[in-house]
Protein backbone atom coordinates (compact mmCIF):
# COMPACT_ATOMS: atom_id res chain seq x y z
CA UNK A 1 0.00 0.00 0.00
CA UNK A 2 1.65 3.29 -1.02
CA UNK A 3 2.30 5.91 1.63
CA UNK A 4 0.20 9.06 1.46
CA UNK A 5 1.86 12.46 1.56
CA UNK A 6 0.15 15.79 2.12
CA UNK A 7 1.94 18.80 0.61
CA UNK A 8 1.04 22.12 2.21
CA UNK A 9 2.49 24.77 -0.07
CA UNK A 10 0.98 27.93 -1.55
CA UNK A 11 3.50 28.23 -4.40
CA UNK A 12 1.83 26.21 -7.13
CA UNK A 13 4.97 25.55 -9.16
CA UNK A 14 6.75 24.02 -6.18
CA UNK A 15 3.68 22.00 -5.22
CA UNK A 16 3.40 20.71 -8.80
CA UNK A 17 7.09 19.80 -8.96
CA UNK A 18 6.84 17.93 -5.66
CA UNK A 19 3.65 16.13 -6.65
CA UNK A 20 5.17 15.03 -9.95
CA UNK A 21 8.33 13.68 -8.33
CA UNK A 22 6.59 12.01 -5.40
CA UNK A 23 4.00 10.32 -7.61
CA UNK A 24 6.87 9.01 -9.72
CA UNK A 25 8.14 7.40 -6.51
CA UNK A 26 4.77 5.72 -6.05
CA UNK A 27 3.54 7.92 -3.23
CA UNK A 28 -0.06 9.01 -3.11
CA UNK A 29 -0.08 12.77 -3.00
CA UNK A 30 -2.62 15.40 -2.12
CA UNK A 31 -2.11 19.11 -1.66
CA UNK A 32 -3.35 22.12 0.29
CA UNK A 33 -2.45 25.77 -0.14
CA UNK A 34 -3.38 27.12 3.27
CA UNK A 35 -3.64 25.95 6.86
CA UNK A 36 -7.42 25.77 6.60
CA UNK A 37 -7.25 23.63 3.50
CA UNK A 38 -4.67 21.41 5.17
CA UNK A 39 -6.88 20.88 8.20
CA UNK A 40 -9.85 19.98 6.01
CA UNK A 41 -7.73 17.63 3.92
CA UNK A 42 -6.45 15.89 7.06
CA UNK A 43 -9.94 15.53 8.50
CA UNK A 44 -10.85 13.64 5.33
CA UNK A 45 -7.70 11.60 5.06
CA UNK A 46 -4.84 11.27 7.48
CA UNK A 47 -1.50 11.36 5.63
CA UNK A 48 1.52 9.18 6.46
CA UNK A 49 3.75 12.23 6.18
CA UNK A 50 3.34 16.00 5.76
CA UNK A 51 5.55 18.33 3.73
CA UNK A 52 4.90 21.72 5.23
CA UNK A 53 5.98 25.05 3.80
CA UNK A 54 7.12 27.59 6.36
CA UNK A 55 5.80 30.67 4.56
CA UNK A 56 2.07 30.27 4.06
CA UNK A 57 -0.64 32.91 3.81
CA UNK A 58 -2.84 33.29 6.93
CA UNK A 59 -1.55 30.65 9.36
CA UNK A 60 2.24 30.11 9.12
CA UNK A 61 3.81 26.69 8.67
CA UNK A 62 5.35 26.91 12.14
CA UNK A 63 1.99 27.58 13.75
CA UNK A 64 0.39 24.76 11.74
CA UNK A 65 3.14 22.40 12.81
CA UNK A 66 2.44 23.27 16.43
CA UNK A 67 -1.29 22.61 15.90
CA UNK A 68 -0.64 19.25 14.22
CA UNK A 69 1.55 18.19 17.14
CA UNK A 70 -1.07 19.28 19.66
CA UNK A 71 -3.86 17.18 18.14
CA UNK A 72 -3.86 13.50 19.00
CA UNK A 73 -4.61 12.26 15.50
CA UNK A 74 -1.74 14.17 13.89
CA UNK A 75 0.68 14.15 16.82
CA UNK A 76 2.72 11.29 15.35
CA UNK A 77 2.58 12.11 11.65
CA UNK A 78 6.11 12.92 10.48
CA UNK A 79 6.53 16.51 9.28
CA UNK A 80 9.23 17.88 7.01
CA UNK A 81 9.38 21.68 6.90
CA UNK A 82 10.20 23.37 3.59
CA UNK A 83 11.66 26.79 3.88
CA UNK A 84 13.74 29.45 2.22
CA UNK A 85 15.25 30.43 5.51
CA UNK A 86 18.42 28.60 6.34
CA UNK A 87 19.47 30.51 9.42
CA UNK A 88 20.50 28.30 12.29
CA UNK A 89 18.16 30.08 14.66
CA UNK A 90 15.13 29.53 12.40
CA UNK A 91 16.10 25.93 11.89
CA UNK A 92 16.17 25.35 15.63
CA UNK A 93 12.82 27.09 15.95
CA UNK A 94 11.35 24.83 13.25
CA UNK A 95 12.57 21.66 14.90
CA UNK A 96 11.53 22.81 18.36
CA UNK A 97 7.89 23.16 17.26
CA UNK A 98 7.90 19.47 16.45
CA UNK A 99 9.00 19.15 12.82
CA UNK A 100 10.97 15.93 12.26
CA UNK A 101 13.16 17.29 9.52
CA UNK A 102 13.87 20.41 7.59
CA UNK A 103 14.88 21.23 4.00
CA UNK A 104 15.97 24.60 2.72
CA UNK A 105 14.72 25.85 -0.65
CA UNK A 106 15.94 25.43 -3.31
CA UNK A 107 16.22 21.79 -2.24
CA UNK A 108 17.39 18.76 -4.13
CA UNK A 109 14.45 16.49 -4.96
CA UNK A 110 16.42 13.22 -4.59
CA UNK A 111 17.63 14.36 -1.18
CA UNK A 112 14.11 15.25 -0.10
CA UNK A 113 12.86 11.85 -1.28
CA UNK A 114 15.66 10.11 0.64
CA UNK A 115 14.62 11.97 3.79
CA UNK A 116 10.97 11.04 3.25
CA UNK A 117 11.91 7.37 2.93
CA UNK A 118 14.07 7.57 6.04
CA UNK A 119 11.27 9.13 8.10
CA UNK A 120 8.67 6.66 6.85
CA UNK A 121 10.91 3.70 7.66
CA UNK A 122 11.02 4.97 11.22
CA UNK A 123 7.40 6.04 11.63
CA UNK A 124 5.60 3.46 9.51
CA UNK A 125 7.82 0.39 9.16
CA UNK A 126 4.65 -1.50 8.35
CA UNK A 127 4.29 0.38 5.06
CA UNK A 128 7.46 -1.13 3.68
CA UNK A 129 7.01 -4.84 4.39
CA UNK A 130 4.40 -7.44 3.54
CA UNK A 131 4.10 -8.84 7.03
CA UNK A 132 2.43 -6.86 9.76
CA UNK A 133 3.06 -7.95 13.31
CA UNK A 134 2.02 -6.27 16.52
CA UNK A 135 2.13 -8.27 19.74
CA UNK A 136 0.87 -11.77 18.97
CA UNK A 137 -1.22 -10.64 16.01
CA UNK A 138 0.22 -11.17 12.59
CA UNK A 139 -1.02 -10.45 9.08
CA UNK A 140 0.52 -11.67 5.87
CA UNK A 141 -0.53 -9.13 3.29
CA UNK A 142 0.42 -11.37 0.38
CA UNK A 143 -1.75 -14.32 1.40
CA UNK A 144 -4.18 -12.36 3.64
CA UNK A 145 -3.52 -14.89 6.36
CA UNK A 146 -4.18 -13.67 9.90
CA UNK A 147 -2.86 -15.37 13.03
CA UNK A 148 -3.00 -14.67 16.72
CA UNK A 149 -0.21 -16.64 18.33
CA UNK A 150 -0.54 -20.11 16.80
CA UNK A 151 -4.24 -19.72 16.02
CA UNK A 152 -5.47 -19.01 12.51
CA UNK A 153 -8.10 -16.30 12.37
CA UNK A 154 -10.70 -16.21 9.65
CA UNK A 155 -12.00 -12.78 8.78
CA UNK A 156 -14.50 -11.49 6.26
CA UNK A 157 -13.00 -9.19 3.60
CA UNK A 158 -14.14 -6.00 5.31
CA UNK A 159 -12.86 -7.08 8.74
CA UNK A 160 -9.55 -8.02 7.13
CA UNK A 161 -9.16 -4.62 5.50
CA UNK A 162 -10.19 -2.90 8.72
CA UNK A 163 -7.62 -4.81 10.78
CA UNK A 164 -4.91 -4.23 8.21
CA UNK A 165 -5.70 -0.53 8.09
CA UNK A 166 -5.59 -0.14 11.87
CA UNK A 167 -2.41 -2.23 12.21
CA UNK A 168 -0.54 -0.12 9.67
CA UNK A 169 -0.26 2.59 12.29
CA UNK A 170 -0.55 1.13 15.76
CA UNK A 171 -1.55 3.75 18.28
CA UNK A 172 -3.05 6.12 15.75
CA UNK A 173 -6.67 7.10 16.36
CA UNK A 174 -8.94 7.02 13.32
CA UNK A 175 -12.35 8.66 13.19
CA UNK A 176 -15.23 6.63 11.77
CA UNK A 177 -15.16 8.89 8.74
CA UNK A 178 -11.48 8.22 8.15
CA UNK A 179 -12.05 4.49 8.50
CA UNK A 180 -14.92 4.62 6.03
CA UNK A 181 -12.73 6.50 3.61
CA UNK A 182 -9.69 4.27 4.08
CA UNK A 183 -11.40 0.89 4.27
CA UNK A 184 -14.61 1.24 2.27
CA UNK A 185 -13.41 3.94 -0.15
CA UNK A 186 -14.43 7.47 -0.99
CA UNK A 187 -17.22 6.77 -3.37
CA UNK A 188 -19.17 4.28 -1.28
CA UNK A 189 -22.03 5.57 0.80
CA UNK A 190 -22.06 3.75 4.12
CA UNK A 191 -23.44 4.93 7.42
CA UNK A 192 -20.82 5.58 10.13
CA UNK A 193 -22.52 3.01 12.36
CA UNK A 194 -21.44 0.39 9.86
CA UNK A 195 -17.93 0.92 11.19
CA UNK A 196 -19.08 -0.03 14.70
CA UNK A 197 -20.75 -3.17 13.39
CA UNK A 198 -17.59 -4.34 11.63
CA UNK A 199 -15.37 -3.40 14.57
CA UNK A 200 -17.64 -5.60 16.70
CA UNK A 201 -17.27 -8.52 14.28
CA UNK A 202 -13.53 -8.01 14.12
CA UNK A 203 -13.25 -8.07 17.91
CA UNK A 204 -15.27 -11.26 18.15
CA UNK A 205 -13.02 -12.89 15.57
CA UNK A 206 -9.65 -11.93 17.04
CA UNK A 207 -10.31 -12.07 20.79
CA UNK A 208 -10.86 -15.34 22.54
CA UNK A 209 -11.48 -15.93 26.25
CA UNK A 210 -9.49 -13.53 28.38
CA UNK A 211 -7.20 -12.29 25.64
CA UNK A 212 -6.59 -8.52 25.68
CA UNK A 213 -8.57 -6.60 23.06
CA UNK A 214 -6.10 -4.85 20.72
CA UNK A 215 -8.76 -2.48 19.45
CA UNK A 216 -9.26 0.58 21.56
CA UNK A 217 -12.46 2.61 21.42
CA UNK A 218 -11.59 6.27 21.87
CA UNK A 219 -14.66 8.10 23.10
CA UNK A 220 -15.72 10.93 20.85
CA UNK A 221 -12.87 10.19 18.43
CA UNK A 222 -12.97 6.71 16.92
CA UNK A 223 -10.80 3.63 17.08
CA UNK A 224 -7.15 2.74 17.35
CA UNK A 225 -5.07 -0.39 17.34
CA UNK A 226 -3.49 -0.41 20.79
CA UNK A 227 0.24 -0.94 20.28
CA UNK A 228 0.66 -2.17 23.86
CA UNK A 229 -2.34 -4.44 24.14
CA UNK A 230 -0.12 -7.46 24.80
CA UNK A 231 1.42 -5.75 27.83
CA UNK A 232 -1.95 -5.38 29.56
CA UNK A 233 -2.86 -7.88 32.20
CA1 LIG B 1 5.17 29.62 0.57
Tab-separated table of C-alpha atoms and ligand atoms in Angstrom:
chain	number	residue	atom	x	y	z
A	1	UNK	CA	0.000	0.000	0.000
A	2	UNK	CA	1.652	3.293	-1.018
A	3	UNK	CA	2.302	5.907	1.633
A	4	UNK	CA	0.200	9.062	1.463
A	5	UNK	CA	1.857	12.463	1.563
A	6	UNK	CA	0.151	15.792	2.121
A	7	UNK	CA	1.937	18.797	0.607
A	8	UNK	CA	1.036	22.124	2.209
A	9	UNK	CA	2.493	24.767	-0.074
A	10	UNK	CA	0.984	27.935	-1.550
A	11	UNK	CA	3.500	28.227	-4.396
A	12	UNK	CA	1.826	26.210	-7.135
A	13	UNK	CA	4.966	25.554	-9.159
A	14	UNK	CA	6.750	24.021	-6.176
A	15	UNK	CA	3.676	21.996	-5.220
A	16	UNK	CA	3.399	20.715	-8.804
A	17	UNK	CA	7.085	19.802	-8.962
A	18	UNK	CA	6.835	17.935	-5.661
A	19	UNK	CA	3.650	16.133	-6.646
A	20	UNK	CA	5.171	15.028	-9.954
A	21	UNK	CA	8.326	13.682	-8.331
A	22	UNK	CA	6.591	12.013	-5.405
A	23	UNK	CA	4.000	10.322	-7.611
A	24	UNK	CA	6.867	9.011	-9.722
A	25	UNK	CA	8.141	7.396	-6.506
A	26	UNK	CA	4.766	5.721	-6.047
A	27	UNK	CA	3.544	7.923	-3.232
A	28	UNK	CA	-0.061	9.008	-3.106
A	29	UNK	CA	-0.075	12.769	-2.997
A	30	UNK	CA	-2.624	15.398	-2.116
A	31	UNK	CA	-2.108	19.107	-1.658
A	32	UNK	CA	-3.352	22.119	0.285
A	33	UNK	CA	-2.452	25.773	-0.144
A	34	UNK	CA	-3.384	27.117	3.271
A	35	UNK	CA	-3.644	25.949	6.855
A	36	UNK	CA	-7.422	25.765	6.604
A	37	UNK	CA	-7.245	23.631	3.498
A	38	UNK	CA	-4.668	21.406	5.172
A	39	UNK	CA	-6.878	20.878	8.202
A	40	UNK	CA	-9.849	19.983	6.009
A	41	UNK	CA	-7.727	17.628	3.923
A	42	UNK	CA	-6.449	15.886	7.062
A	43	UNK	CA	-9.940	15.533	8.498
A	44	UNK	CA	-10.849	13.643	5.329
A	45	UNK	CA	-7.702	11.599	5.056
A	46	UNK	CA	-4.844	11.266	7.481
A	47	UNK	CA	-1.498	11.363	5.630
A	48	UNK	CA	1.518	9.182	6.457
A	49	UNK	CA	3.749	12.234	6.180
A	50	UNK	CA	3.342	16.001	5.763
A	51	UNK	CA	5.554	18.330	3.728
A	52	UNK	CA	4.898	21.719	5.228
A	53	UNK	CA	5.976	25.048	3.798
A	54	UNK	CA	7.122	27.592	6.362
A	55	UNK	CA	5.797	30.674	4.562
A	56	UNK	CA	2.066	30.270	4.062
A	57	UNK	CA	-0.645	32.912	3.810
A	58	UNK	CA	-2.837	33.295	6.932
A	59	UNK	CA	-1.546	30.654	9.361
A	60	UNK	CA	2.244	30.111	9.123
A	61	UNK	CA	3.809	26.685	8.669
A	62	UNK	CA	5.345	26.906	12.136
A	63	UNK	CA	1.986	27.577	13.746
A	64	UNK	CA	0.387	24.756	11.739
A	65	UNK	CA	3.137	22.401	12.808
A	66	UNK	CA	2.435	23.275	16.425
A	67	UNK	CA	-1.290	22.609	15.898
A	68	UNK	CA	-0.642	19.247	14.221
A	69	UNK	CA	1.547	18.192	17.139
A	70	UNK	CA	-1.074	19.284	19.660
A	71	UNK	CA	-3.864	17.176	18.141
A	72	UNK	CA	-3.856	13.502	19.001
A	73	UNK	CA	-4.608	12.260	15.499
A	74	UNK	CA	-1.738	14.173	13.888
A	75	UNK	CA	0.676	14.146	16.818
A	76	UNK	CA	2.719	11.288	15.354
A	77	UNK	CA	2.579	12.111	11.652
A	78	UNK	CA	6.114	12.923	10.483
A	79	UNK	CA	6.528	16.509	9.281
A	80	UNK	CA	9.226	17.878	7.013
A	81	UNK	CA	9.378	21.676	6.898
A	82	UNK	CA	10.197	23.367	3.591
A	83	UNK	CA	11.659	26.785	3.880
A	84	UNK	CA	13.739	29.445	2.220
A	85	UNK	CA	15.250	30.427	5.511
A	86	UNK	CA	18.417	28.603	6.341
A	87	UNK	CA	19.473	30.508	9.417
A	88	UNK	CA	20.498	28.301	12.293
A	89	UNK	CA	18.156	30.076	14.662
A	90	UNK	CA	15.132	29.531	12.403
A	91	UNK	CA	16.105	25.931	11.890
A	92	UNK	CA	16.173	25.347	15.626
A	93	UNK	CA	12.817	27.086	15.947
A	94	UNK	CA	11.353	24.827	13.252
A	95	UNK	CA	12.574	21.659	14.901
A	96	UNK	CA	11.528	22.806	18.356
A	97	UNK	CA	7.893	23.157	17.264
A	98	UNK	CA	7.901	19.470	16.448
A	99	UNK	CA	9.001	19.154	12.819
A	100	UNK	CA	10.968	15.933	12.259
A	101	UNK	CA	13.159	17.289	9.516
A	102	UNK	CA	13.870	20.407	7.588
A	103	UNK	CA	14.878	21.229	4.003
A	104	UNK	CA	15.972	24.596	2.716
A	105	UNK	CA	14.723	25.853	-0.651
A	106	UNK	CA	15.944	25.427	-3.306
A	107	UNK	CA	16.218	21.794	-2.239
A	108	UNK	CA	17.389	18.761	-4.129
A	109	UNK	CA	14.447	16.494	-4.959
A	110	UNK	CA	16.417	13.216	-4.586
A	111	UNK	CA	17.631	14.361	-1.180
A	112	UNK	CA	14.109	15.253	-0.101
A	113	UNK	CA	12.862	11.848	-1.276
A	114	UNK	CA	15.656	10.107	0.639
A	115	UNK	CA	14.617	11.969	3.785
A	116	UNK	CA	10.974	11.038	3.247
A	117	UNK	CA	11.907	7.368	2.926
A	118	UNK	CA	14.066	7.565	6.045
A	119	UNK	CA	11.274	9.134	8.103
A	120	UNK	CA	8.673	6.659	6.849
A	121	UNK	CA	10.908	3.704	7.657
A	122	UNK	CA	11.025	4.968	11.224
A	123	UNK	CA	7.398	6.038	11.631
A	124	UNK	CA	5.597	3.462	9.515
A	125	UNK	CA	7.818	0.387	9.165
A	126	UNK	CA	4.645	-1.499	8.347
A	127	UNK	CA	4.288	0.380	5.065
A	128	UNK	CA	7.459	-1.129	3.679
A	129	UNK	CA	7.006	-4.843	4.387
A	130	UNK	CA	4.404	-7.440	3.542
A	131	UNK	CA	4.098	-8.843	7.029
A	132	UNK	CA	2.432	-6.864	9.763
A	133	UNK	CA	3.060	-7.953	13.311
A	134	UNK	CA	2.019	-6.271	16.523
A	135	UNK	CA	2.135	-8.274	19.737
A	136	UNK	CA	0.875	-11.773	18.967
A	137	UNK	CA	-1.219	-10.637	16.008
A	138	UNK	CA	0.218	-11.167	12.588
A	139	UNK	CA	-1.024	-10.446	9.081
A	140	UNK	CA	0.518	-11.672	5.872
A	141	UNK	CA	-0.533	-9.131	3.285
A	142	UNK	CA	0.424	-11.367	0.384
A	143	UNK	CA	-1.753	-14.316	1.396
A	144	UNK	CA	-4.184	-12.358	3.637
A	145	UNK	CA	-3.524	-14.890	6.355
A	146	UNK	CA	-4.175	-13.672	9.900
A	147	UNK	CA	-2.864	-15.370	13.030
A	148	UNK	CA	-3.002	-14.671	16.723
A	149	UNK	CA	-0.207	-16.636	18.334
A	150	UNK	CA	-0.543	-20.108	16.802
A	151	UNK	CA	-4.238	-19.721	16.021
A	152	UNK	CA	-5.467	-19.007	12.514
A	153	UNK	CA	-8.097	-16.302	12.372
A	154	UNK	CA	-10.699	-16.211	9.652
A	155	UNK	CA	-12.000	-12.781	8.777
A	156	UNK	CA	-14.498	-11.492	6.256
A	157	UNK	CA	-13.003	-9.190	3.599
A	158	UNK	CA	-14.141	-5.995	5.315
A	159	UNK	CA	-12.860	-7.082	8.736
A	160	UNK	CA	-9.554	-8.022	7.126
A	161	UNK	CA	-9.156	-4.620	5.498
A	162	UNK	CA	-10.187	-2.896	8.723
A	163	UNK	CA	-7.619	-4.810	10.784
A	164	UNK	CA	-4.905	-4.227	8.215
A	165	UNK	CA	-5.698	-0.531	8.087
A	166	UNK	CA	-5.587	-0.138	11.871
A	167	UNK	CA	-2.413	-2.227	12.211
A	168	UNK	CA	-0.540	-0.117	9.667
A	169	UNK	CA	-0.259	2.589	12.287
A	170	UNK	CA	-0.551	1.126	15.758
A	171	UNK	CA	-1.553	3.753	18.283
A	172	UNK	CA	-3.047	6.122	15.752
A	173	UNK	CA	-6.672	7.095	16.362
A	174	UNK	CA	-8.944	7.020	13.325
A	175	UNK	CA	-12.350	8.665	13.192
A	176	UNK	CA	-15.227	6.633	11.767
A	177	UNK	CA	-15.163	8.894	8.738
A	178	UNK	CA	-11.477	8.218	8.154
A	179	UNK	CA	-12.047	4.486	8.497
A	180	UNK	CA	-14.923	4.620	6.025
A	181	UNK	CA	-12.726	6.495	3.614
A	182	UNK	CA	-9.686	4.265	4.076
A	183	UNK	CA	-11.402	0.888	4.268
A	184	UNK	CA	-14.610	1.245	2.270
A	185	UNK	CA	-13.408	3.939	-0.150
A	186	UNK	CA	-14.426	7.470	-0.988
A	187	UNK	CA	-17.223	6.772	-3.368
A	188	UNK	CA	-19.174	4.285	-1.284
A	189	UNK	CA	-22.026	5.567	0.797
A	190	UNK	CA	-22.058	3.750	4.116
A	191	UNK	CA	-23.436	4.926	7.424
A	192	UNK	CA	-20.824	5.582	10.134
A	193	UNK	CA	-22.520	3.014	12.361
A	194	UNK	CA	-21.437	0.393	9.856
A	195	UNK	CA	-17.925	0.918	11.192
A	196	UNK	CA	-19.075	-0.028	14.702
A	197	UNK	CA	-20.750	-3.168	13.388
A	198	UNK	CA	-17.590	-4.336	11.626
A	199	UNK	CA	-15.367	-3.402	14.573
A	200	UNK	CA	-17.642	-5.601	16.705
A	201	UNK	CA	-17.268	-8.518	14.280
A	202	UNK	CA	-13.525	-8.010	14.116
A	203	UNK	CA	-13.247	-8.072	17.905
A	204	UNK	CA	-15.272	-11.260	18.155
A	205	UNK	CA	-13.015	-12.889	15.574
A	206	UNK	CA	-9.648	-11.928	17.044
A	207	UNK	CA	-10.313	-12.074	20.788
A	208	UNK	CA	-10.865	-15.342	22.544
A	209	UNK	CA	-11.478	-15.931	26.252
A	210	UNK	CA	-9.493	-13.528	28.378
A	211	UNK	CA	-7.201	-12.292	25.637
A	212	UNK	CA	-6.594	-8.525	25.678
A	213	UNK	CA	-8.566	-6.602	23.063
A	214	UNK	CA	-6.097	-4.855	20.725
A	215	UNK	CA	-8.758	-2.478	19.451
A	216	UNK	CA	-9.263	0.582	21.559
A	217	UNK	CA	-12.456	2.605	21.417
A	218	UNK	CA	-11.594	6.274	21.871
A	219	UNK	CA	-14.660	8.101	23.095
A	220	UNK	CA	-15.722	10.934	20.852
A	221	UNK	CA	-12.871	10.187	18.435
A	222	UNK	CA	-12.970	6.714	16.917
A	223	UNK	CA	-10.804	3.627	17.076
A	224	UNK	CA	-7.149	2.739	17.354
A	225	UNK	CA	-5.070	-0.393	17.341
A	226	UNK	CA	-3.494	-0.407	20.793
A	227	UNK	CA	0.237	-0.935	20.278
A	228	UNK	CA	0.663	-2.168	23.858
A	229	UNK	CA	-2.339	-4.444	24.143
A	230	UNK	CA	-0.120	-7.456	24.802
A	231	UNK	CA	1.416	-5.751	27.832
A	232	UNK	CA	-1.945	-5.379	29.562
A	233	UNK	CA	-2.859	-7.881	32.198
B	1	LIG	CA1	5.165	29.621	0.567
